[in-house]
XYZ file of C-alpha atoms in Angstrom:
754
model
C 4.772 -0.329 -20.774
C 1.407 -0.728 -21.991
C -1.759 0.236 -24.220
C -0.687 3.820 -26.162
C -2.726 6.436 -24.005
C -4.587 4.581 -21.948
C -3.291 5.757 -19.071
C -3.598 9.057 -19.609
C -7.126 8.405 -21.010
C -7.771 5.987 -17.100
C -6.504 8.785 -14.791
C -8.342 12.223 -16.972
C -11.262 10.933 -18.428
C -12.831 7.915 -17.238
C -11.383 8.202 -13.042
C -14.394 6.036 -12.293
C -12.507 2.670 -13.275
C -10.438 4.258 -10.499
C -11.392 3.315 -6.753
C -9.832 3.302 -3.796
C -8.795 0.328 -2.019
C -7.396 -1.184 1.299
C -5.653 -3.700 0.739
C -5.700 -4.827 4.007
C -9.273 -5.265 4.767
C -9.506 -6.861 1.797
C -6.599 -9.187 1.941
C -8.688 -10.579 5.165
C -12.060 -10.062 2.645
C -10.277 -12.376 0.697
C -9.223 -14.980 3.515
C -12.816 -15.454 4.609
C -13.515 -16.002 2.327
C -10.896 -18.654 1.271
C -10.131 -19.493 4.962
C -5.852 -21.617 4.686
C -5.420 -19.381 2.025
C -2.875 -16.596 2.008
C -3.471 -13.801 1.005
C -0.507 -12.900 -2.408
C -0.766 -9.890 -4.220
C 1.570 -10.651 -7.697
C 4.451 -7.579 -7.606
C 5.807 -6.847 -11.399
C 8.669 -5.763 -9.911
C 10.290 -4.200 -12.586
C 7.891 -1.850 -12.567
C 7.956 -0.699 -9.088
C 11.778 0.282 -8.684
C 11.281 3.496 -9.030
C 8.650 3.981 -6.306
C 11.103 1.625 -3.993
C 13.887 3.499 -4.905
C 13.419 6.803 -2.198
C 16.521 7.125 -1.734
C 17.600 11.538 -1.998
C 21.065 10.954 -3.474
C 20.893 8.722 -6.826
C 23.047 10.659 -9.267
C 26.542 9.203 -7.541
C 26.133 5.796 -8.755
C 23.797 4.199 -4.959
C 22.663 4.346 -1.865
C 22.128 1.182 -1.750
C 21.989 0.329 2.184
C 19.243 3.270 2.179
C 17.505 0.699 -0.570
C 17.715 -2.038 0.962
C 16.194 -1.161 4.291
C 13.198 0.742 1.647
C 12.615 -3.263 0.566
C 13.152 -4.411 3.998
C 10.186 -2.230 5.192
C 8.276 -2.753 2.372
C 8.278 -6.551 3.069
C 7.305 -5.703 6.192
C 4.401 -3.592 5.480
C 2.476 -6.584 3.715
C 3.534 -9.880 6.075
C 2.535 -8.225 8.541
C -0.926 -7.833 8.468
C -0.752 -11.306 6.485
C 0.169 -10.680 2.657
C 2.580 -13.014 1.367
C 4.313 -11.232 -2.089
C 5.339 -12.843 -4.930
C 8.316 -10.370 -6.675
C 8.295 -11.124 -10.688
C 11.230 -10.148 -12.470
C 12.383 -9.993 -16.657
C 14.202 -11.814 -17.784
C 15.084 -11.515 -21.319
C 13.282 -9.355 -23.888
C 11.406 -11.013 -26.579
C 12.287 -10.896 -30.204
C 8.932 -8.619 -30.675
C 9.680 -5.798 -28.110
C 13.029 -5.459 -29.051
C 12.063 -2.050 -30.930
C 10.595 -0.640 -28.625
C 13.447 -1.775 -26.368
C 15.338 0.145 -28.560
C 13.831 2.913 -28.790
C 13.087 3.619 -24.642
C 16.843 2.813 -24.042
C 18.760 5.980 -27.311
C 15.637 8.359 -25.468
C 17.883 7.472 -22.095
C 20.527 7.904 -23.759
C 19.761 11.923 -24.385
C 18.553 11.736 -21.270
C 21.213 10.748 -19.791
C 23.623 14.088 -22.821
C 20.917 16.380 -20.345
C 22.003 14.994 -16.905
C 26.396 15.068 -16.532
C 25.672 18.752 -19.267
C 23.565 19.521 -15.709
C 26.496 17.852 -13.777
C 29.158 20.054 -15.586
C 27.026 23.413 -15.351
C 25.539 23.240 -11.691
C 28.136 21.189 -9.974
C 25.248 19.450 -7.902
C 22.772 16.592 -8.467
C 19.981 17.270 -10.671
C 15.855 17.518 -10.026
C 13.850 14.511 -8.993
C 12.264 15.186 -12.917
C 15.167 14.052 -14.020
C 15.592 11.078 -12.373
C 17.768 8.387 -13.510
C 17.617 4.673 -11.136
C 21.570 3.760 -11.276
C 22.413 1.214 -12.788
C 22.353 -2.264 -11.928
C 19.157 -1.517 -10.304
C 17.017 -4.790 -11.401
C 19.565 -6.808 -10.831
C 20.708 -6.347 -7.559
C 16.818 -5.896 -5.685
C 15.751 -9.235 -7.827
C 18.872 -10.497 -4.693
C 17.584 -8.433 -2.182
C 14.460 -9.895 -2.291
C 15.724 -13.195 -1.600
C 17.977 -12.242 0.939
C 14.411 -10.472 2.838
C 13.305 -14.348 2.580
C 11.408 -13.312 -0.342
C 9.994 -16.366 -3.172
C 11.403 -13.769 -6.089
C 11.216 -14.990 -9.789
C 12.583 -14.535 -13.225
C 10.466 -14.623 -16.986
C 11.283 -16.647 -19.882
C 9.685 -14.012 -21.500
C 8.025 -10.570 -20.893
C 7.462 -10.830 -17.308
C 3.702 -9.334 -17.769
C 2.289 -12.273 -19.561
C 3.757 -14.713 -16.807
C 2.596 -11.997 -13.937
C -0.842 -12.165 -15.289
C -1.146 -16.426 -15.982
C 0.240 -16.809 -11.950
C -2.448 -13.952 -10.700
C -4.860 -15.344 -12.777
C -4.355 -19.684 -11.848
C -3.590 -19.085 -8.174
C -5.939 -16.297 -7.255
C -4.237 -13.677 -6.243
C -6.042 -11.207 -4.124
C -4.621 -8.482 -6.950
C -1.336 -7.328 -9.136
C 0.621 -5.140 -7.920
C 2.840 -2.698 -10.925
C 2.013 0.418 -13.026
C 0.518 -1.561 -16.945
C -2.224 -0.417 -18.822
C -2.200 -3.821 -20.049
C -2.505 -5.202 -16.306
C -6.069 -3.746 -17.301
C -6.426 -5.964 -20.550
C -5.840 -9.228 -19.427
C -7.976 -11.349 -18.013
C -6.919 -12.185 -15.052
C -6.814 -10.901 -10.641
C -7.524 -7.518 -9.817
C -4.666 -4.805 -10.767
C -3.341 -2.357 -8.084
C -1.540 1.009 -8.677
C 2.212 0.871 -7.117
C 2.622 4.813 -8.320
C -0.962 5.431 -5.554
C 0.114 2.696 -2.823
C 0.344 4.622 0.534
C 2.528 2.031 2.116
C 1.478 3.227 6.152
C -2.024 2.184 5.081
C -2.086 0.153 2.753
C -4.751 2.363 0.519
C -3.864 1.894 -3.863
C -5.620 2.309 -6.252
C -7.511 -0.504 -8.029
C -7.902 -0.202 -11.477
C -10.551 -1.743 -12.426
C -11.395 -3.358 -16.157
C -15.334 -4.912 -15.801
C -16.246 -1.075 -16.292
C -13.431 0.461 -18.616
C -15.369 -2.171 -20.162
C -19.058 -0.783 -19.049
C -17.499 2.607 -20.664
C -15.785 2.113 -23.860
C -18.865 -0.462 -24.209
C -16.628 -3.762 -24.881
C -16.928 -6.859 -23.134
C -13.954 -7.778 -21.273
C -12.561 -10.299 -24.775
C -12.576 -7.015 -27.160
C -9.765 -5.174 -24.745
C -7.234 -7.044 -26.592
C -8.327 -6.145 -29.966
C -8.693 -2.710 -28.869
C -5.070 -2.712 -27.333
C -3.308 -4.110 -30.413
C -5.964 -0.666 -32.843
C -4.029 1.395 -30.350
C -1.208 -0.210 -30.561
C 0.426 -1.165 -27.336
C 5.187 -2.864 -27.238
C 4.391 -5.612 -30.205
C 1.824 -4.145 -32.769
C 3.676 -0.148 -33.259
C 1.225 2.301 -33.078
C 1.661 3.767 -36.995
C 0.406 0.586 -38.220
C -2.968 1.937 -37.263
C -2.180 4.764 -37.529
C -4.440 6.679 -40.874
C -7.082 2.805 -40.158
C -7.384 5.133 -36.359
C -8.132 8.551 -38.125
C -10.311 7.005 -40.318
C -12.486 5.545 -37.360
C -12.154 9.385 -35.334
C -13.538 11.406 -38.364
C -16.346 9.278 -38.943
C -17.585 8.915 -34.426
C -20.406 11.398 -33.663
C -19.734 11.610 -29.837
C -16.707 13.475 -30.181
C -15.799 15.361 -26.640
C -14.049 18.264 -25.828
C -13.706 17.605 -23.056
C -11.626 14.373 -23.890
C -8.181 15.370 -25.096
C -7.780 13.365 -29.084
C -6.102 10.507 -27.633
C -9.484 9.749 -25.318
C -11.469 10.612 -28.311
C -9.017 7.752 -30.497
C -9.967 4.843 -27.751
C -13.371 5.997 -27.670
C -13.593 6.303 -31.494
C -11.884 2.955 -32.003
C -14.166 1.210 -28.840
C -17.040 2.219 -30.809
C -16.704 1.055 -34.412
C -15.875 -2.647 -32.327
C -19.020 -2.238 -30.427
C -20.841 -0.959 -34.113
C -19.853 -2.879 -36.370
C -17.053 -4.912 -35.282
C -19.221 -7.021 -33.169
C -21.892 -6.828 -36.461
C -20.471 -9.179 -38.291
C -18.022 -11.284 -36.221
C -18.819 -14.671 -36.699
C -19.826 -14.289 -40.656
C -16.425 -12.429 -41.356
C -13.561 -13.341 -40.638
C -11.154 -10.118 -38.360
C -9.606 -10.277 -41.866
C -11.283 -9.183 -43.812
C -13.231 -5.975 -41.347
C -9.823 -4.579 -40.334
C -7.318 -2.842 -42.826
C -4.668 -6.285 -41.988
C -2.120 -6.084 -45.502
C 0.462 -7.388 -44.741
C 0.731 -7.022 -40.315
C -2.064 -10.112 -40.030
C 0.743 -12.665 -39.046
C 1.471 -9.670 -35.992
C -1.457 -8.823 -35.163
C -3.215 -11.723 -34.379
C -0.101 -12.240 -32.141
C -0.677 -9.691 -30.434
C -4.780 -10.661 -30.259
C -2.649 -14.393 -28.951
C 0.366 -12.634 -26.518
C -3.461 -11.154 -24.174
C -4.512 -15.114 -23.763
C -3.664 -16.462 -20.536
C -3.522 -20.395 -19.786
C -7.323 -22.236 -20.871
C -8.500 -18.398 -21.920
C -10.005 -18.071 -26.059
C -10.883 -14.874 -27.877
C -13.454 -14.786 -29.735
C -11.439 -12.482 -32.166
C -9.187 -16.371 -33.641
C -9.539 -18.740 -35.027
C -9.181 -21.581 -32.972
C -6.894 -24.171 -33.612
C -7.070 -27.382 -33.624
C -6.143 -30.035 -31.116
C -3.824 -32.168 -33.008
C -0.945 -30.767 -35.538
C 0.347 -32.394 -38.398
C 3.291 -33.945 -39.355
C 5.392 -31.330 -41.835
C 8.857 -33.197 -43.764
C 10.881 -31.081 -43.574
C 13.506 -31.544 -41.014
C 15.670 -28.548 -39.431
C 18.835 -28.206 -38.367
C 19.419 -27.226 -34.761
C 22.921 -26.504 -34.638
C 24.383 -25.095 -38.437
C 27.702 -27.285 -37.945
C 28.257 -29.948 -40.161
C 29.450 -32.511 -37.460
C 26.617 -31.631 -35.654
C 24.427 -33.931 -36.640
C 20.285 -33.463 -34.141
C 18.525 -33.157 -36.500
C 14.924 -31.014 -35.586
C 11.252 -32.065 -36.564
C 9.161 -29.339 -37.646
C 5.239 -29.681 -36.880
C 2.708 -26.874 -38.879
C -0.237 -25.552 -37.854
C -2.317 -26.360 -40.123
C -4.275 -23.105 -39.681
C -1.598 -20.672 -39.504
C 1.183 -23.059 -41.011
C 3.666 -21.714 -38.612
C 6.479 -23.675 -37.562
C 7.783 -25.028 -34.294
C 10.636 -26.975 -34.180
C 10.267 -30.054 -32.016
C 12.948 -32.714 -30.340
C 12.428 -36.363 -28.492
C 12.169 -36.375 -24.849
C 15.007 -39.080 -24.215
C 13.028 -40.886 -21.157
C 9.685 -41.377 -23.326
C 10.898 -40.986 -27.131
C 8.537 -38.439 -27.673
C 8.091 -35.796 -29.540
C 7.989 -32.682 -27.151
C 8.618 -28.846 -28.446
C 12.279 -28.223 -28.664
C 11.257 -25.115 -25.331
C 10.505 -27.698 -23.773
C 13.070 -28.917 -20.239
C 12.568 -32.912 -21.282
C 11.957 -34.143 -17.184
C 15.205 -35.929 -15.174
C 13.390 -38.989 -13.638
C 17.704 -38.839 -12.261
C 17.720 -37.130 -8.453
C 20.484 -35.062 -8.538
C 23.302 -34.163 -6.434
C 21.960 -31.596 -3.643
C 23.425 -28.258 -4.136
C 23.983 -25.206 -0.797
C 22.632 -22.152 -1.744
C 25.336 -20.016 0.746
C 23.765 -17.120 0.956
C 19.764 -18.041 1.679
C 20.748 -21.404 4.172
C 18.709 -23.425 1.838
C 18.619 -27.453 0.585
C 17.532 -27.726 -2.825
C 17.807 -30.229 -4.807
C 19.439 -27.834 -7.825
C 16.710 -29.152 -10.594
C 13.768 -28.544 -8.367
C 12.561 -25.672 -6.173
C 11.991 -27.303 -2.567
C 8.954 -24.110 -1.890
C 6.606 -24.918 -4.538
C 4.410 -27.866 -5.288
C 2.293 -26.392 -7.913
C 3.263 -26.275 -11.458
C 5.834 -24.062 -12.277
C 5.389 -20.868 -13.289
C 7.136 -20.676 -15.635
C 5.685 -23.759 -18.029
C 2.850 -21.426 -18.347
C 4.124 -20.191 -21.814
C 1.798 -19.884 -24.953
C 2.684 -21.295 -27.769
C 3.548 -18.170 -29.552
C 6.435 -17.265 -27.258
C 9.390 -20.489 -28.071
C 12.381 -20.579 -28.094
C 15.759 -23.533 -30.102
C 17.931 -23.537 -27.049
C 21.275 -24.162 -27.764
C 22.949 -26.281 -24.849
C 22.962 -29.977 -25.978
C 23.029 -31.454 -22.230
C 19.141 -30.949 -20.785
C 21.033 -31.447 -16.311
C 22.704 -28.697 -17.105
C 20.137 -26.311 -18.812
C 17.893 -27.515 -16.341
C 20.174 -26.326 -13.537
C 20.695 -22.528 -15.553
C 16.732 -23.068 -16.086
C 16.575 -23.614 -12.704
C 18.187 -20.766 -10.970
C 16.903 -18.637 -14.161
C 13.461 -18.552 -13.213
C 14.276 -18.569 -9.113
C 16.626 -15.269 -9.416
C 20.205 -17.181 -8.121
C 22.025 -16.399 -11.721
C 22.162 -13.097 -14.344
C 22.291 -14.182 -17.366
C 23.817 -17.375 -18.064
C 20.367 -18.863 -18.643
C 20.331 -16.142 -21.288
C 23.257 -17.247 -22.375
C 23.605 -20.810 -23.056
C 19.729 -20.719 -24.468
C 19.591 -18.182 -26.720
C 23.242 -17.066 -26.982
C 21.968 -12.996 -26.378
C 22.515 -10.632 -23.815
C 21.848 -7.353 -22.965
C 22.216 -3.901 -20.951
C 20.350 -0.694 -20.336
C 21.972 2.459 -19.532
C 25.233 3.372 -17.872
C 25.636 6.960 -16.548
C 28.191 7.377 -19.404
C 29.178 10.726 -20.102
C 29.983 10.760 -24.051
C 31.355 13.426 -23.830
C 34.179 12.762 -21.475
C 36.711 10.388 -23.811
C 39.290 9.824 -20.661
C 36.650 7.267 -19.269
C 35.451 3.806 -21.409
C 32.320 2.479 -21.042
C 31.173 -0.392 -18.762
C 30.262 -2.507 -21.861
C 34.248 -2.154 -23.221
C 35.623 -2.525 -19.813
C 34.045 -5.882 -19.364
C 34.157 -7.517 -22.324
C 36.940 -9.631 -21.915
C 35.151 -11.151 -19.031
C 31.856 -12.134 -20.440
C 33.756 -13.012 -23.593
C 35.312 -16.205 -20.843
C 31.840 -17.313 -19.515
C 31.255 -17.160 -23.131
C 33.679 -20.118 -23.692
C 32.914 -21.707 -20.495
C 29.690 -22.110 -20.594
C 28.967 -22.694 -24.896
C 32.369 -24.343 -24.889
C 31.804 -27.746 -27.332
C 29.562 -25.850 -29.530
C 30.935 -24.354 -33.566
C 28.808 -22.424 -36.002
C 28.905 -23.119 -39.054
C 32.757 -21.547 -39.703
C 33.781 -24.528 -37.228
C 34.947 -21.604 -34.603
C 33.034 -20.294 -31.303
C 29.725 -18.770 -31.457
C 28.793 -16.156 -31.540
C 27.224 -14.260 -28.590
C 24.802 -10.778 -29.486
C 25.312 -8.017 -28.019
C 22.670 -5.775 -27.592
C 24.397 -3.274 -24.582
C 23.699 0.762 -24.815
C 27.069 2.376 -25.063
C 27.396 6.207 -26.523
C 27.688 6.194 -30.027
C 25.928 2.957 -30.938
C 23.030 3.388 -32.177
C 21.400 -0.661 -31.595
C 20.705 -1.136 -34.339
C 22.253 -4.646 -34.531
C 23.385 -6.295 -31.324
C 27.825 -6.380 -31.590
C 28.549 -10.024 -32.467
C 30.676 -11.205 -29.940
C 33.224 -14.565 -30.277
C 34.287 -16.715 -26.642
C 37.365 -16.055 -25.285
C 40.173 -18.787 -24.348
C 41.330 -18.660 -20.629
C 43.295 -21.080 -19.077
C 42.391 -22.290 -16.035
C 45.046 -24.114 -13.716
C 44.789 -27.767 -14.935
C 42.234 -27.541 -17.201
C 38.934 -26.095 -17.728
C 36.089 -28.182 -15.470
C 33.286 -28.586 -17.989
C 30.257 -27.031 -15.893
C 28.598 -30.779 -14.903
C 31.153 -31.049 -11.701
C 31.281 -26.710 -11.559
C 27.721 -27.633 -10.678
C 27.035 -30.668 -9.475
C 30.115 -32.282 -8.696
C 29.353 -31.779 -4.954
C 32.743 -33.319 -3.770
C 35.475 -30.474 -1.036
C 37.832 -29.730 -3.803
C 35.594 -28.736 -6.092
C 34.857 -26.058 -4.918
C 39.449 -25.198 -5.257
C 37.914 -25.494 -9.058
C 34.912 -23.206 -8.948
C 37.908 -19.945 -7.713
C 40.856 -20.845 -10.523
C 38.557 -21.033 -12.532
C 36.175 -17.954 -11.073
C 39.776 -15.875 -11.506
C 40.681 -17.127 -15.034
C 37.362 -15.068 -16.288
C 38.962 -12.301 -14.902
C 42.492 -13.166 -16.387
C 44.388 -12.488 -12.207
C 44.525 -16.566 -12.024
C 48.860 -15.297 -11.304
C 47.737 -13.016 -8.062
C 44.850 -15.998 -6.526
C 47.409 -16.126 -3.314
C 47.596 -12.518 -2.926
C 43.702 -12.903 -3.212
C 43.577 -15.631 -0.558
C 45.277 -13.638 1.827
C 42.205 -11.277 1.970
C 39.442 -10.821 3.840
C 36.231 -12.378 3.192
C 34.785 -9.828 2.864
C 36.696 -7.386 0.744
C 37.759 -10.101 -1.768
C 35.545 -9.247 -4.526
C 35.630 -5.859 -4.772
C 39.310 -6.993 -4.335
C 39.370 -8.882 -7.247
C 37.747 -6.627 -9.379
C 38.926 -3.479 -8.317
C 42.393 -5.192 -10.150
C 40.661 -6.273 -13.358
C 39.682 -2.218 -13.507
C 42.891 -0.391 -12.718
C 44.790 -3.662 -15.465
C 42.415 -2.498 -17.773
C 41.973 1.103 -17.872
C 44.972 2.818 -17.445
C 43.266 6.656 -16.785
C 42.810 5.406 -13.804
C 45.253 6.578 -11.186
C 46.518 6.386 -7.013
C 43.711 8.991 -5.940
C 41.194 7.041 -8.066
C 43.236 3.211 -6.457
C 42.391 5.646 -2.604
C 38.796 6.638 -3.363
C 37.829 2.516 -4.273
C 39.195 1.625 -0.737
C 38.359 3.621 1.936
C 35.326 3.830 1.019
C 34.332 -0.355 1.418
C 36.934 0.344 4.171
C 34.751 2.664 6.383
C 30.904 0.915 5.150
C 31.524 -0.815 7.409
C 31.506 1.709 10.060
C 28.734 3.694 9.217
C 24.980 2.522 10.160
C 22.251 4.123 7.556
C 21.066 6.769 8.964
C 24.918 7.754 9.025
C 25.293 7.695 6.169
C 21.115 9.330 4.916
C 22.872 12.406 6.610
C 26.192 12.606 4.661
C 26.597 15.861 2.128
C 29.103 17.012 -0.788
C 30.547 20.008 -0.873
C 29.703 19.434 -5.247
C 29.041 16.607 -7.609
C 32.207 15.923 -9.906
C 31.197 14.259 -12.960
C 34.547 11.652 -13.048
C 32.677 10.526 -10.531
C 29.522 9.965 -11.964
C 30.729 7.114 -14.112
C 32.829 5.643 -11.682
C 30.294 4.733 -8.893
C 27.850 3.674 -12.364
C 30.901 2.094 -13.390
C 31.710 -0.335 -10.121
C 28.658 -0.604 -9.619
C 28.699 -2.351 -13.253
C 32.189 -4.250 -12.517
C 29.309 -6.520 -9.475
C 26.963 -7.120 -11.858
C 29.803 -8.273 -14.261
C 30.967 -10.645 -10.570
C 27.429 -11.991 -9.939
C 27.582 -13.488 -14.371
C 30.967 -14.791 -12.801
C 29.761 -15.972 -9.981
C 27.023 -17.811 -11.243
C 28.417 -19.496 -14.054
C 31.274 -20.766 -11.959
C 28.842 -22.335 -9.520
C 29.309 -20.091 -7.327
C 32.576 -19.709 -5.468
C 31.821 -16.475 -3.537
C 28.372 -16.501 -1.724
C 26.530 -13.379 -3.455
C 26.220 -11.426 -0.343
C 30.955 -10.967 -0.470
C 30.086 -8.695 -3.787
C 26.181 -7.489 -2.764
C 26.048 -3.250 -3.158
C 24.606 -1.907 0.676
C 28.006 -4.684 1.795
C 30.470 -2.784 -0.249
C 29.676 0.739 -2.007
C 28.016 3.555 -2.093
C 27.304 5.886 -3.700
C 27.532 9.453 -1.789
C 30.718 8.013 0.220
C 32.645 7.261 -2.515
C 32.126 10.988 -4.012
C 32.868 11.982 -0.877
C 36.016 9.762 -0.323
C 36.902 10.740 -4.275
C 36.276 14.823 -3.593
C 39.325 14.533 -0.983
C 41.144 12.640 -2.477
C 40.881 14.518 -5.190
C 42.131 17.421 -3.110
C 44.856 16.088 -2.158
C 44.097 14.685 1.391
C 46.124 11.844 2.922
C 45.249 8.541 3.419
C 43.978 9.173 7.547
C 41.883 11.656 6.418
C 40.353 9.411 3.334
C 39.274 6.596 6.542
C 38.529 9.237 8.776
C 41.299 9.017 11.548
C 40.918 5.273 12.275
C 44.319 3.460 13.296
C 42.805 0.108 12.289
C 41.348 0.867 9.280
C 45.430 2.286 7.906
C 46.337 -1.511 8.871
C 43.997 -2.549 6.763
C 43.679 -0.153 3.941
C 47.378 -0.637 3.221
C 46.729 -4.058 2.870
C 44.514 -4.153 0.697
C 46.529 -1.438 -1.565
C 50.018 -3.378 -1.763
C 48.134 -6.615 -3.391
C 45.684 -3.985 -5.959
C 49.225 -2.898 -6.796
C 51.286 -6.140 -6.815
C 48.537 -7.340 -8.879
C 48.804 -5.171 -11.456
C 52.667 -5.004 -11.541
C 52.198 -8.423 -12.314
C 50.084 -7.274 -15.405
C 52.940 -4.666 -15.870
C 50.182 -1.595 -14.748
C 52.089 0.676 -12.581
C 49.221 2.421 -10.744
C 50.725 6.287 -10.462
C 49.768 8.818 -8.967
C 47.816 12.189 -10.869
C 51.016 14.699 -10.921
C 53.153 11.864 -13.048
C 50.050 11.738 -15.459
C 52.427 12.493 -18.285
C 50.693 13.612 -21.443
C 50.836 11.393 -23.106
C 48.109 9.912 -20.581
C 46.304 12.772 -20.357
C 43.469 11.528 -19.594
C 40.492 13.294 -17.952
C 43.111 16.325 -16.966
C 44.675 17.022 -20.894
C 42.234 18.071 -23.364
C 39.084 17.836 -23.555
C 38.215 14.799 -26.170
C 41.770 13.774 -25.819
C 41.567 9.424 -25.873
C 43.336 7.656 -24.229
C 44.128 5.217 -24.344
C 48.253 3.509 -24.677
C 49.062 3.973 -28.292
C 52.451 1.109 -27.740
C 52.302 -2.068 -29.324
C 52.215 -3.780 -25.767
C 50.572 -6.832 -24.488
C 47.068 -5.738 -22.795
C 45.579 -7.846 -19.924
C 43.348 -8.824 -22.766
C 45.268 -9.074 -25.927
C 45.612 -6.574 -28.318
C 43.510 -4.203 -29.659
C 42.620 -0.228 -30.590
C 40.904 2.152 -29.062
C 37.879 1.943 -27.552
C 36.386 4.438 -29.141
C 37.143 3.052 -32.996
C 35.331 -0.143 -32.491
C 32.237 1.032 -33.908
C 28.395 0.414 -32.661
C 26.162 -2.551 -33.792
C 27.044 -6.311 -36.372
C 30.319 -5.975 -36.101
C 32.145 -10.080 -35.099
C 34.430 -9.512 -32.402
C 36.827 -12.773 -32.656
C 39.307 -12.615 -29.109
C 38.792 -8.992 -27.887
C 40.791 -7.390 -29.804
C 41.464 -4.203 -28.162
C 43.966 -3.353 -25.506
C 43.758 -1.939 -22.044
C 42.553 1.034 -22.297
């Protein structure tokens, strides 16, 4: 993320912009100037994931116990010296930045292909130069930090804007991250996470004032510079010819700077000596070749303006807006009578949908949640032992940091009940749920890359395996919404899987589910505190996985393993190429994990790396993120700790058990001769196998594998989905490889068990 070429320019050409600082000393100085105010650092968590993930092993699905320990050490280093941390995570991808998101995902696909080629060639983990963060790391880091008692927030837009806004408005000590956009925002100081020494709390501060001094600019010019160079909003190619023209006429080209460095200097000189000369006399579009890109360019500059800030390069919008006579329907369903008036900005002609607040009768932009005066029932967060009204957050008395959105970042929501949407928004903002608000507010979600081998035809992508679960969640969250065709609403899925060029989202419709006693409303699931509601929440969760028939067996499983047990049943019903040896490895690692210390897991050594086991590890972790979605949507029938990976999964340990199971080792050896684990192993296996038999799925050992179900052990590249006409757990369907990527409408799970 950030401004094209700026990071390299600062590091190589302008080292004086970078100043060594000690965060403990800065905190002491800050507190002396602001008595009674706790020194606070805002952390851009997405920039820090690579820094935080210190375990040596990363290929096997994640060393989660080690990772949790590393996060705890990180937090302790700051809290010990009296520094408070506020963590921000990206909550969604903005439309303007989708192209950039896609470009990075496709680049990651190429990197993943090289990783699997290396594994197959060398049977070992690649070096750190090919490091790829484990699947689900960002999602589970949110929950890990909350479990460690940290204030963790999830953005309603690109997180860097909210980080910069929070830092400015709350007089924070600084921002910790790795994004040159923080040099552009006029906000609090910016500290580098990559240069941080945790033991001493020394790091580098990048000073935007010194940057301006070097470039002959003012701080207010930096957004203009950023857009002319190219950033996540403005494509790099938009001003390529303009940059070349500036470089050609630049008289101070320095041999010790690279081309990008000279381009930055040339553009800066043009701003200071040419654009400043006519500033106020001419509009910016008269001085720059904006052409048809004028609106996008101005939007790019405006995206850097924090609340209360103005730009000398933008004509300021008038305080009032005028009413345009148009109205727009919020829903294309002809039966839906709700109409939204449109206000048009007289300067930009930009249309802003409005709605009527039911309390005040005033018209507000639709992205603003109407205030709910009625006190909602108190909900208990069972993992963090916090009691709080479900529509407000107890610790934050000042304004909600998520209300700092600029006008350009508005969003039309599709859920009519403001109370339910308010609950979803609050859980989203405070990182207590996963994807629920995105589905309800915009019908659009995304999932980044997973370690999947595009050449292995036997294992389908996690995007397809868990799609029926997501479809049932869509039915639950969007139930009564209809589109113009009178059918269920379409959800746009930007999921990365082999063969998907990501030119368009997959258009996925809800899949009807059957809950014993009928599907309860979200009001019941989320707001009702009666004891019997907990049983309804669990029934709904199991229905999302289509496992209602196994409720009784799952209830017998110990609470620490029931979520994993549910996930394994679903996986083995869905994927026919999973065998008994795979099941043994999954169960054995979960049981043995409970008896391992973090040190033992760190010291565990593997004989070699198996590419199929790498995929299975990532597949299970993606299943745990799917559990987080379902649990959130159903009103938290299970505590989040029950399926956090540091409690149920360790990549290296699973890999060890997989290799042993593949070689034909006995269950006793897998369980390290522990008799108590042996009893629990057979109980868990019996529950899973019984549930699978109910779905006409018999789990067999590898020796019983037929040529028809060749999978991993047959010819390379063969497709191993079932070809019979039977109906599987998820309905009639087709090969996952034949579904075709991009812009397809998935009516209701048109594919069979694999």
